[in-house]
Short mmCIF file of C-alpha atoms in Angstrom, two decimals:
data_model
loop_
_atom_site.label_atom_id
_atom_site.label_comp_id
_atom_site.label_asym_id
_atom_site.label_seq_id
_atom_site.Cartn_x
_atom_site.Cartn_y
_atom_site.Cartn_z
CA MET N 5 82.60 110.18 53.93
CA ALA N 6 82.49 112.73 51.13
CA GLY N 7 79.34 111.51 48.38
CA GLU N 8 78.29 108.24 49.95
CA GLU N 9 76.05 107.87 52.69
CA GLU N 10 78.01 106.96 56.01
CA SER N 11 77.75 103.78 57.41
CA SER N 12 76.41 103.30 60.58
CA LEU N 13 79.27 101.69 62.05
CA GLU N 14 81.81 104.53 61.32
CA THR N 15 77.69 106.95 62.67
CA ALA N 16 78.84 105.08 66.28
CA ARG N 17 82.67 105.95 65.88
CA LYS N 18 82.72 109.48 65.37
CA SER N 19 80.24 110.17 68.48
CA ARG N 20 80.74 111.77 71.35
CA CYS N 21 79.33 111.87 74.86
CA TYR N 22 79.33 115.68 75.31
CA SER N 23 79.00 117.40 72.31
CA ASP N 24 78.34 116.57 68.85
CA ALA N 25 79.16 117.21 65.53
CA THR N 26 78.37 120.99 65.50
CA ALA N 27 80.10 121.95 68.12
CA SER N 28 82.85 121.31 65.20
CA GLY N 29 82.44 124.93 63.54
CA LEU N 30 84.65 126.08 61.17
CA ASP N 31 86.99 122.94 62.53
CA GLN N 32 89.31 121.99 59.48
CA ARG N 33 89.79 118.70 60.73
CA ASP N 34 88.02 115.51 60.98
CA GLU N 35 86.56 114.04 63.76
CA PHE N 36 89.62 111.94 64.64
CA ALA N 37 91.96 114.37 64.62
CA ARG N 38 90.96 116.29 66.85
CA ASP N 39 90.63 113.64 69.65
CA ARG N 40 94.62 113.77 68.86
CA ASP N 41 95.32 117.01 69.45
CA ARG N 42 93.23 116.94 72.00
CA ILE N 43 95.30 114.22 74.07
CA LEU N 44 98.72 115.78 72.28
CA TYR N 45 97.98 119.18 74.69
CA CYS N 46 96.67 117.61 78.09
CA SER N 47 98.04 118.29 80.76
CA ALA N 48 98.65 114.95 81.66
CA PHE N 49 100.68 114.57 77.96
CA HIS N 50 103.17 117.62 79.83
CA ARG N 51 103.23 114.95 82.75
CA LEU N 52 104.55 112.14 80.89
CA ALA N 53 107.92 113.95 80.42
CA GLY N 54 108.83 113.67 83.86
CA ILE N 55 108.16 109.81 84.00
CA THR N 56 109.87 107.09 83.45
CA GLN N 57 109.23 102.86 83.14
CA ILE N 58 112.48 102.16 84.83
CA VAL N 59 114.75 104.15 85.43
CA ARG N 60 113.64 107.92 87.60
CA ALA N 61 113.11 110.77 84.62
CA GLY N 62 116.29 113.03 84.32
CA GLU N 63 119.08 110.40 85.12
CA LEU N 64 121.65 110.66 83.32
CA ASP N 65 119.41 112.00 80.15
CA ILE N 66 120.45 109.25 78.25
CA PHE N 67 117.29 107.29 79.53
CA HIS N 68 114.17 107.69 77.63
CA THR N 69 110.69 109.30 79.16
CA ARG N 70 107.37 108.05 79.28
CA GLN N 71 107.01 111.07 76.69
CA GLN N 72 109.41 110.65 74.92
CA HIS N 73 108.19 106.86 74.26
CA THR N 74 105.39 107.85 73.58
CA TYR N 75 105.84 109.93 70.27
CA LYS N 76 108.29 106.47 69.39
CA VAL N 77 104.88 104.64 69.71
CA ALA N 78 102.64 106.85 67.64
CA GLN N 79 105.41 107.65 65.47
CA ILE N 80 105.12 103.59 64.74
CA GLY N 81 101.46 103.17 65.39
CA ARG N 82 100.28 105.35 62.95
CA ARG N 83 103.18 104.05 59.90
CA LEU N 84 101.46 100.53 61.00
CA ALA N 85 97.46 102.30 60.88
CA GLU N 86 98.51 103.40 56.89
CA HIS N 87 101.22 100.35 55.99
CA ARG N 88 97.89 98.29 56.75
CA LEU N 89 95.64 100.19 54.56
CA SER N 90 97.38 100.67 51.31
CA GLU N 91 98.27 96.65 51.71
CA GLN N 92 94.45 95.27 52.96
CA PRO N 93 91.94 98.89 51.91
CA GLU N 94 89.32 96.03 52.34
CA ALA N 95 89.47 94.97 55.61
CA ALA N 96 91.15 97.87 56.94
CA LYS N 97 87.68 98.79 56.42
CA LEU N 98 85.88 96.54 57.82
CA HIS N 99 87.31 97.03 61.41
CA GLY N 100 87.09 100.67 61.15
CA LEU N 101 91.18 101.21 60.88
CA HIS N 102 91.34 104.66 60.83
CA PRO N 103 95.91 106.64 61.02
CA GLU N 104 94.33 109.31 63.41
CA VAL N 105 93.22 106.74 65.95
CA VAL N 106 95.60 105.16 66.51
CA GLU N 107 98.32 107.64 66.13
CA ALA N 108 95.32 109.23 69.10
CA ALA N 109 96.11 105.96 70.71
CA CYS N 110 99.35 105.51 71.29
CA LEU N 111 99.46 109.35 72.43
CA ALA N 112 96.87 108.17 75.48
CA HIS N 113 98.64 104.96 75.82
CA ASP N 114 100.85 105.83 78.43
CA LEU N 115 98.67 108.56 81.26
CA GLY N 116 98.07 106.58 84.12
CA HIS N 117 101.40 105.33 84.92
CA PRO N 118 102.34 106.69 88.19
CA PRO N 119 105.82 107.80 89.08
CA PHE N 120 108.09 105.68 89.20
CA GLY N 121 106.97 103.38 87.36
CA HIS N 122 105.36 99.70 87.93
CA ALA N 123 106.92 99.59 91.41
CA ALA N 124 104.51 102.03 92.26
CA GLU N 125 101.88 100.75 90.40
CA THR N 126 102.24 98.02 92.59
CA GLU N 127 101.89 99.38 95.36
CA LEU N 128 99.16 101.91 94.66
CA ASP N 129 97.13 99.38 94.29
CA ARG N 130 97.57 97.42 96.71
CA LEU N 131 97.09 100.96 99.16
CA VAL N 132 93.98 101.51 96.93
CA CYS N 133 92.15 97.66 97.36
CA ASP N 134 93.33 98.23 101.41
CA PRO N 135 94.13 101.62 102.97
CA THR N 136 93.98 99.86 106.42
CA THR N 137 97.64 99.70 105.52
CA VAL N 138 98.12 103.69 105.87
CA ASP N 139 95.66 103.77 108.50
CA GLY N 140 92.52 104.57 105.93
CA ILE N 141 89.05 102.76 106.84
CA LYS N 142 87.90 99.33 105.13
CA GLU N 143 85.01 101.61 103.55
CA ASP N 144 87.65 103.86 101.63
CA ALA N 145 88.71 100.94 99.20
CA ALA N 146 88.17 100.81 95.85
CA PRO N 147 88.33 96.83 95.36
CA ASP N 148 89.50 97.04 91.60
CA GLY N 149 92.77 98.94 93.03
CA TYR N 150 95.00 100.50 90.20
CA GLU N 151 95.83 99.87 87.26
CA GLY N 152 98.39 102.31 84.60
CA ASN N 153 95.79 101.05 82.13
CA ALA N 154 92.55 101.74 83.39
CA GLN N 155 94.55 105.38 84.70
CA THR N 156 94.13 106.67 81.63
CA PHE N 157 90.36 105.46 80.31
CA ARG N 158 89.58 107.80 83.77
CA ILE N 159 91.72 110.24 82.52
CA LEU N 160 90.27 110.71 79.36
CA THR N 161 87.36 110.21 80.37
CA LYS N 162 86.75 111.78 83.79
CA LEU N 163 90.26 113.99 85.57
CA ALA N 164 91.44 115.48 82.69
CA VAL N 165 89.96 118.94 82.33
CA ARG N 166 89.40 121.17 79.00
CA TYR N 167 85.47 121.81 79.26
CA SER N 168 83.45 121.95 82.42
CA LYS N 169 83.21 120.48 84.91
CA ASP N 170 79.89 119.19 84.09
CA ASN N 171 80.73 118.37 81.12
CA PRO N 172 84.09 116.27 82.59
CA GLY N 173 87.07 114.56 80.25
CA LEU N 174 88.59 115.35 76.88
CA ASP N 175 85.16 114.21 75.08
CA LEU N 176 86.47 112.42 73.31
CA THR N 177 84.98 109.95 70.26
CA ARG N 178 84.08 106.44 70.86
CA ALA N 179 86.60 104.79 67.92
CA THR N 180 89.07 107.03 70.03
CA LEU N 181 88.27 105.86 73.90
CA ALA N 182 88.06 102.44 72.83
CA ALA N 183 91.42 101.70 71.05
CA THR N 184 92.50 103.45 74.19
CA LEU N 185 91.80 100.01 75.81
CA LYS N 186 94.06 97.54 75.47
CA TYR N 187 91.93 95.28 78.38
CA PRO N 188 88.65 96.25 76.77
CA TRP N 189 87.14 94.36 80.89
CA LEU N 190 87.13 95.86 83.98
CA ARG N 191 88.57 93.52 87.36
CA ASP N 192 87.96 90.53 88.02
CA GLN N 193 89.95 88.02 90.33
CA SER N 194 88.15 84.73 89.65
CA ILE N 195 90.07 85.37 86.01
CA ASP N 196 93.38 85.03 85.30
CA LYS N 197 94.00 87.26 82.35
CA LYS N 198 91.61 89.93 83.86
CA ARG N 199 93.26 90.00 87.70
CA SER N 200 96.70 92.24 86.37
CA LYS N 201 95.36 93.57 83.97
CA TRP N 202 91.85 95.49 82.98
CA SER N 203 91.48 99.30 81.45
CA ALA N 204 88.49 100.66 83.73
CA TYR N 205 87.19 101.31 86.29
CA ALA N 206 84.61 100.08 88.04
CA SER N 207 83.49 103.70 88.87
CA GLU N 208 83.29 103.94 84.66
CA GLU N 209 82.11 101.42 84.19
CA ALA N 210 79.93 103.33 81.93
CA ASP N 211 82.11 105.05 79.97
CA PHE N 212 83.32 102.40 79.00
CA LYS N 213 80.07 99.96 78.02
CA TRP N 214 79.91 103.45 75.94
CA ALA N 215 82.41 103.03 73.95
CA ARG N 216 82.57 99.59 73.34
CA ALA N 217 79.08 99.84 71.95
CA HIS N 218 79.56 98.69 68.17
CA CYS N 219 82.94 95.88 69.41
CA SER N 220 82.54 92.72 69.70
CA GLY N 221 83.18 89.91 72.07
CA GLU N 222 85.93 90.46 74.29
CA PHE N 223 88.33 91.66 71.44
CA LYS N 224 90.03 94.70 71.25
CA THR N 225 88.96 96.97 68.30
CA ALA N 226 92.23 96.66 66.14
CA GLU N 227 93.06 100.13 66.46
CA ALA N 228 93.38 98.76 69.96
CA GLU N 229 95.85 95.96 68.34
CA LEU N 230 97.73 98.67 66.40
CA MET N 231 98.59 101.02 69.11
CA ASP N 232 99.05 98.05 71.81
CA TRP N 233 102.24 96.38 69.19
CA ALA N 234 103.62 99.39 68.36
CA ASP N 235 104.36 100.09 72.69
CA ASP N 236 105.92 96.79 72.69
CA ILE N 237 107.96 97.86 69.59
CA ALA N 238 108.58 100.65 70.77
CA TYR N 239 109.62 99.70 74.50
CA SER N 240 111.86 96.51 73.01
CA VAL N 241 113.54 98.65 70.83
CA HIS N 242 114.47 101.97 73.14
CA ASP N 243 115.01 100.43 75.93
CA LEU N 244 117.14 98.80 74.41
CA GLU N 245 118.98 101.07 72.81
CA ASP N 246 119.20 102.54 76.53
CA PHE N 247 120.32 100.39 78.35
CA HIS N 248 123.18 99.56 76.00
CA ARG N 249 123.61 102.75 75.81
CA VAL N 250 125.33 103.36 79.65
CA GLY N 251 126.74 99.86 78.79
CA ILE N 252 124.79 97.74 80.72
CA ILE N 253 123.75 95.30 78.30
CA PRO N 254 126.52 91.90 77.92
CA TRP N 255 126.80 91.43 73.74
CA SER N 256 129.86 89.03 74.67
CA GLU N 257 127.49 87.09 76.58
CA ILE N 258 124.09 86.87 74.63
CA ILE N 259 126.00 86.40 71.66
CA SER N 260 128.12 83.22 72.71
CA GLU N 261 127.04 79.37 72.88
CA ASP N 262 128.09 79.44 76.42
CA SER N 263 125.28 81.77 78.02
CA ARG N 264 122.50 80.71 75.12
CA GLU N 265 120.52 78.09 77.56
CA THR N 266 120.93 80.01 80.90
CA ILE N 267 118.88 82.98 78.32
CA ILE N 268 116.41 80.67 77.25
CA ASN N 269 115.46 78.74 80.42
CA GLY N 270 115.38 82.59 82.11
CA VAL N 271 112.60 84.07 78.82
CA VAL N 272 111.37 80.54 78.77
CA LYS N 273 109.85 81.29 83.38
CA SER N 274 109.00 84.53 82.66
CA TRP N 275 106.82 83.99 79.24
CA LYS N 276 105.37 80.42 82.01
CA LYS N 277 103.78 83.31 83.48
CA ASP N 278 101.48 83.87 80.59
CA PRO N 279 98.23 82.12 80.97
CA SER N 280 98.57 82.06 76.49
CA TYR N 281 102.92 80.36 77.25
CA PRO N 282 103.10 77.30 74.68
CA ALA N 283 103.92 74.13 74.82
CA ASP N 284 107.01 74.77 72.33
CA GLY N 285 107.66 77.84 73.98
CA PRO N 286 111.43 77.07 74.78
CA ARG N 287 112.08 76.23 70.80
CA ARG N 288 110.05 79.21 70.08
CA MET N 289 112.75 80.85 71.68
CA LYS N 290 115.73 79.60 71.13
CA ALA N 291 114.91 79.72 67.19
CA ALA N 292 114.48 84.05 67.88
CA LEU N 293 116.96 84.62 70.15
CA GLU N 294 119.47 83.06 66.82
CA ARG N 295 117.29 85.83 64.40
CA ILE N 296 118.60 88.82 66.83
CA ILE N 297 122.27 87.13 66.55
CA ARG N 298 121.96 86.92 62.63
CA LYS N 299 120.73 90.86 63.40
CA LEU N 300 123.16 91.29 65.05
CA VAL N 301 126.04 90.21 62.32
CA MET N 302 126.56 93.62 60.02
CA PHE N 303 126.49 95.23 63.35
CA PRO N 304 130.60 95.08 64.95
CA THR N 305 130.18 98.16 66.96
CA VAL N 306 127.04 96.97 68.96
CA THR N 307 127.85 93.88 70.21
CA LYS N 308 132.03 94.56 70.18
CA GLU N 309 132.69 97.93 71.66
CA VAL N 310 132.37 99.91 74.62
CA TYR N 311 128.75 102.46 73.73
CA ASN N 312 130.65 105.89 73.95
CA GLY N 313 128.81 107.86 71.65
CA ALA N 314 131.40 107.81 68.86
CA ARG N 315 129.92 108.64 64.53
CA GLU N 316 130.47 104.80 64.00
CA GLN N 317 128.55 102.97 66.72
CA ARG N 318 125.64 105.59 66.79
CA ARG N 319 125.61 104.85 63.18
CA GLN N 320 125.76 101.38 63.25
CA LEU N 321 122.76 101.39 66.58
CA ARG N 322 120.83 103.69 63.91
CA ASN N 323 120.95 100.66 62.08
CA PHE N 324 120.75 98.54 63.67
CA THR N 325 117.49 99.13 65.40
CA SER N 326 115.84 100.95 62.27
CA GLN N 327 115.77 96.87 61.04
CA LEU N 328 113.83 96.08 63.88
CA ILE N 329 111.09 97.91 63.78
CA GLY N 330 110.66 97.70 59.92
CA ASN N 331 110.00 93.91 60.24
CA TYR N 332 107.57 93.89 63.54
CA VAL N 333 106.05 96.65 61.16
CA ARG N 334 105.75 94.52 58.87
CA ALA N 335 104.86 91.44 60.54
CA VAL N 336 101.13 92.58 61.21
CA SER N 337 98.17 91.87 58.92
CA LEU N 338 94.19 92.83 59.43
CA ALA N 339 91.71 89.71 60.00
CA SER N 340 89.57 89.67 56.97
CA ASP N 341 86.87 89.06 59.22
CA LEU N 342 85.12 90.10 62.53
CA GLY N 343 84.14 87.83 65.47
CA ALA N 344 87.89 87.38 65.99
CA ALA N 345 91.59 88.91 66.57
CA ALA N 346 91.51 91.84 64.97
CA VAL N 347 94.82 91.50 64.59
CA LEU N 348 97.59 88.79 63.24
CA ILE N 349 101.65 89.29 64.77
CA HIS N 350 103.73 87.21 62.96
CA ASP N 351 105.17 84.53 65.62
CA ASP N 352 108.74 85.40 64.82
CA ALA N 353 108.17 88.73 65.51
CA VAL N 354 105.79 88.79 68.51
CA ASP N 355 109.29 86.61 70.90
CA GLU N 356 111.84 88.54 69.18
CA VAL N 357 110.08 91.34 71.27
CA ARG N 358 109.58 88.75 73.74
CA LEU N 359 113.13 88.27 74.03
CA LEU N 360 114.43 92.07 73.51
CA LYS N 361 112.50 93.28 76.36
CA TYR N 362 113.85 90.02 78.66
CA PHE N 363 117.85 91.56 78.00
CA ALA N 364 116.64 94.61 78.98
CA ARG N 365 114.55 93.81 82.54
CA TYR N 366 116.57 90.47 83.07
CA TYR N 367 119.72 92.84 83.36
CA VAL N 368 118.18 96.04 84.48
CA ILE N 369 117.04 94.94 87.29
CA GLY N 370 119.43 93.27 88.62
CA LEU N 371 121.40 95.81 89.11
CA PRO N 372 121.30 96.87 93.14
CA ALA N 373 120.96 100.28 92.92
CA LEU N 374 117.30 100.41 91.61
CA HIS N 375 115.94 98.23 93.90
CA ALA N 376 117.58 100.50 96.60
CA GLN N 377 115.79 103.25 94.77
CA GLN N 378 112.75 101.09 94.33
CA TYR N 379 112.24 100.59 97.93
CA GLY N 380 112.12 104.50 99.03
CA GLN N 381 109.80 105.77 95.37
CA LYS N 382 107.94 102.96 97.17
CA LYS N 383 107.28 104.59 100.57
CA ILE N 384 106.79 108.31 98.82
CA ILE N 385 103.95 106.81 97.24
CA ARG N 386 103.03 105.37 100.01
CA ASP N 387 103.25 108.40 102.41
CA LEU N 388 102.19 110.46 99.88
CA PHE N 389 99.44 107.57 99.92
CA LYS N 390 98.56 108.48 103.23
CA ILE N 391 98.81 112.40 103.37
CA PHE N 392 96.22 112.84 100.26
CA LEU N 393 93.96 110.29 101.87
CA SER N 394 93.40 111.70 105.71
CA GLU N 395 93.94 115.14 104.73
CA GLY N 396 91.30 114.91 101.95
CA LYS N 397 88.56 112.74 103.28
CA ALA N 398 89.50 115.33 106.17
CA GLY N 399 88.70 118.56 103.40
CA ASN N 400 91.04 119.62 104.32
CA LEU N 401 92.18 120.67 100.76
CA ALA N 402 94.28 123.97 101.26
CA LEU N 403 97.35 121.81 102.55
CA PHE N 404 97.38 119.75 98.25
CA PRO N 405 98.93 121.27 96.00
CA ALA N 406 95.98 123.59 93.83
CA ARG N 407 95.56 121.29 90.94
CA LEU N 408 94.83 118.65 92.49
CA ARG N 409 91.72 120.43 94.57
CA TYR N 410 89.41 119.60 91.64
CA ILE N 411 90.19 115.58 92.45
CA TRP N 412 87.61 115.99 95.56
CA GLU N 413 85.85 118.54 94.39
CA ASP N 414 84.37 117.71 91.69
CA ASN N 415 84.57 113.47 92.78
CA SER N 416 82.59 113.36 95.84
CA ASP N 417 80.86 110.74 95.66
CA GLU N 418 83.73 108.31 94.71
CA LYS N 419 86.41 106.05 97.12
CA GLY N 420 88.63 108.02 99.51
CA ALA N 421 91.61 105.55 98.14
CA ARG N 422 90.38 106.26 94.04
CA LEU N 423 91.42 109.76 94.75
CA ALA N 424 93.94 109.50 97.20
CA ALA N 425 95.17 108.07 94.10
CA ASP N 426 94.06 110.11 91.62
CA CYS N 427 96.56 112.73 93.57
CA VAL N 428 99.49 110.30 93.82
CA ALA N 429 98.88 109.48 89.83
CA SER N 430 99.15 112.78 88.31
CA LEU N 431 102.19 114.08 90.12
CA THR N 432 105.58 113.70 87.52
CA GLU N 433 108.70 112.16 89.67
CA ASN N 434 109.99 115.53 90.44
CA GLU N 435 106.52 116.27 91.88
CA ALA N 436 106.11 112.94 93.81
CA TYR N 437 110.08 113.70 95.49
CA GLN N 438 110.01 117.44 96.65
CA LEU N 439 106.03 117.72 97.55
CA HIS N 440 107.28 114.43 99.68
CA HIS N 441 110.35 116.49 101.48
CA ARG N 442 107.47 118.87 102.24
CA LEU N 443 104.96 117.20 103.91
CA THR N 444 106.58 115.23 105.65
CA GLY N 445 109.30 117.52 106.82
CA THR N 446 112.45 116.73 105.74
CA GLU N 447 112.85 120.06 103.29
CA SER N 448 111.04 122.75 103.49
CA GLY N 449 111.06 124.39 100.05
CA LEU N 450 110.13 127.71 98.76
CA VAL N 451 107.76 129.51 100.16
CA LEU N 452 106.82 131.18 96.58
CA ASP N 453 106.51 127.99 94.77
CA PRO N 454 104.05 125.26 95.22
CA ILE N 455 105.81 122.57 93.28
CA VAL N 456 102.16 121.55 91.31
CA ARG N 457 101.41 124.14 89.17
CA MET D 45 133.24 111.29 45.57
CA ALA D 46 133.86 106.75 44.14
CA ASP D 47 132.47 104.17 46.77
CA LYS D 48 135.27 102.19 48.54
CA ASP D 49 135.18 98.79 47.68
CA PRO D 50 133.10 96.93 48.01
CA GLN D 51 130.35 97.96 45.56
CA ASP D 52 126.67 97.50 46.37
CA THR D 53 126.87 95.75 42.84
CA GLU D 54 129.47 92.55 44.06
CA ILE D 55 126.94 92.69 46.91
CA LEU D 56 123.23 91.92 45.50
CA ALA D 57 125.48 89.30 44.00
CA ALA D 58 126.40 87.60 46.59
CA ILE D 59 122.65 87.92 48.70
CA GLY D 60 121.24 86.52 45.10
CA GLU D 61 117.44 85.53 44.79
CA ASN D 62 117.42 83.67 47.71
CA GLY D 63 119.12 85.84 50.21
CA ILE D 64 122.46 85.12 52.42
CA ASP D 65 122.72 85.22 56.11
CA PRO D 66 125.09 87.90 57.00
CA GLN D 67 127.88 86.16 58.16
CA GLN D 68 128.05 84.67 54.91
CA LEU D 69 127.83 87.16 53.32
CA ILE D 70 130.90 88.77 55.21
CA ASN D 71 132.89 85.35 54.58
CA THR D 72 132.18 85.62 51.00
CA LEU D 73 133.38 89.52 50.78
CA LEU D 74 136.42 88.82 53.31
CA GLY D 75 137.30 86.11 50.40
CA ALA D 76 137.34 88.56 47.97
CA GLU D 77 140.39 90.10 49.81
CA TYR D 78 137.88 92.53 51.53
CA PRO D 79 139.47 94.25 54.44
CA MET D 80 136.81 93.29 56.82
CA ALA D 81 136.13 97.39 57.77
CA ALA D 82 135.71 98.53 54.11
CA ILE D 83 132.83 95.38 54.14
CA ILE D 84 130.78 96.73 57.71
CA GLU D 85 131.02 99.93 55.63
CA ALA D 86 129.72 98.85 52.66
CA LEU D 87 126.83 96.87 54.10
CA GLN D 88 125.55 99.74 56.30
CA ARG D 89 126.31 102.20 52.99
CA ALA D 90 123.83 99.76 51.41
CA ILE D 91 121.45 99.26 53.72
CA GLU D 92 121.24 102.89 54.21
CA ARG D 93 120.62 103.15 51.10
CA GLY D 94 117.92 100.91 50.51
CA LYS D 95 120.18 98.80 48.49
CA ILE D 96 120.01 95.78 50.99
CA SER D 97 118.08 95.13 53.91
CA LEU D 98 117.18 92.20 57.19
CA ALA D 99 114.39 90.03 55.91
CA SER D 100 112.52 88.39 59.02
CA ASP D 101 114.42 85.62 60.22
CA GLY D 102 117.51 87.67 59.80
CA MET D 103 118.51 86.88 56.07
CA VAL D 104 120.26 89.57 54.34
CA VAL D 105 118.07 90.29 51.21
CA ALA D 106 117.82 92.78 48.48
CA VAL D 107 114.80 95.47 49.39
CA ASN D 108 112.62 94.17 46.77
CA ARG D 109 111.94 91.14 48.34
CA GLU D 110 111.80 91.73 51.83
CA PHE D 111 109.24 94.45 50.50
CA ALA D 112 107.53 91.55 48.15
CA ASP D 113 107.23 89.65 50.90
CA ALA D 114 106.06 91.44 53.70
CA ALA D 115 102.52 92.31 50.91
#
């Protein structure tokens, strides 16, 4: 802060675990811009181009990869922060809101996604909790399993390679690390909300506490809230766009009076699994569906034509999604004090995003071929995990691609299942397929091709 | 090249101060005997020029009103 003394909050937010301000040398960027750039350049970010959420990377070349999704999240997150800074400067100052931090957190938010999306995430969680199912032993287990968000934090603080092994991870500022914590707690099987989602493993507990030292209670920072909302906006809108373009979304059914009750019941059924489900959920979903249908009226090529990529279809689709994103960006405000949720999001926007996510999920997840794909993908995850665990423990690292060996060499005091999961999770989907072929002997590949570089 | 009818001014007049349901807006313009394709084209054009927008409740509004609400 030029011309005024920096507050203790700002000092805390800018601190790093391993290096201090003098390490910036002649760098013209501020601390948070450096964080953002470090994430953009790390190999874990590069890997995001090779993984997807539901449909496999590269299939039809129409679906967003995690990297394309991430760029959109980063753009929306930055705009959310800039809009709040302009509309609520005092509240933004209170929360220490900085657009670079939000953008950095957005760029980082999916780094821990394993290949093959949530199906693999669930499988890895099961394996890390109980590796005996693939011939491991109980002592190999890490009881806090596997979770994409926690893996992101592990990558940022431990696995990402940027400096020497005495200085692991990306050495990000406290503010940026805190902004990546969507679920700012460790796993706790006895508490509902901490059983299914958590943002750090016990193995990174010290880093987690350090990152959260300036935060209040178990509330996400304002920057983490904006990152989370940007993710929801981007995901709900572009998934819908992807599946619309391949013709999976039956718009005529969605907009017809006859189907409304079925759709509402479906969303409500899945929403009820959320501990925060409100009593007026069905009424809210009915209203959300009516608003979405109203918002579609001016874009008839979206609902009345089979998508073929014609110019007018693309134009109307872009106008429609642009209107949605604009609505959702303007639906947030910052809380005027600390000690509670830092960001308030209008219920109408939250409900619509929930509904849009449901459309994509419901109509895609029902595809029989997807189930068959996921069945096979989970087997690949299991087989690779088993091989990495048994060979890693045996010290047979020559079998490992060179890029993965440091995971075992640098973290020998950690549970075997955690390290095996690290190896699996650091692969792209193509790498997982090809490495699986090679290691199981179904297809050797070329001897000069290491597959994983 | 001049815009084909309906013009932005006619759309904004139909929207009025309080916004309008998009179907009602289209019906109003159909009532003025514009063909459906011309109406949809005019609405896309008005959106792209920042003249109109969809408010959070799905109503069509003149853009200034939407931003005033958001602020």
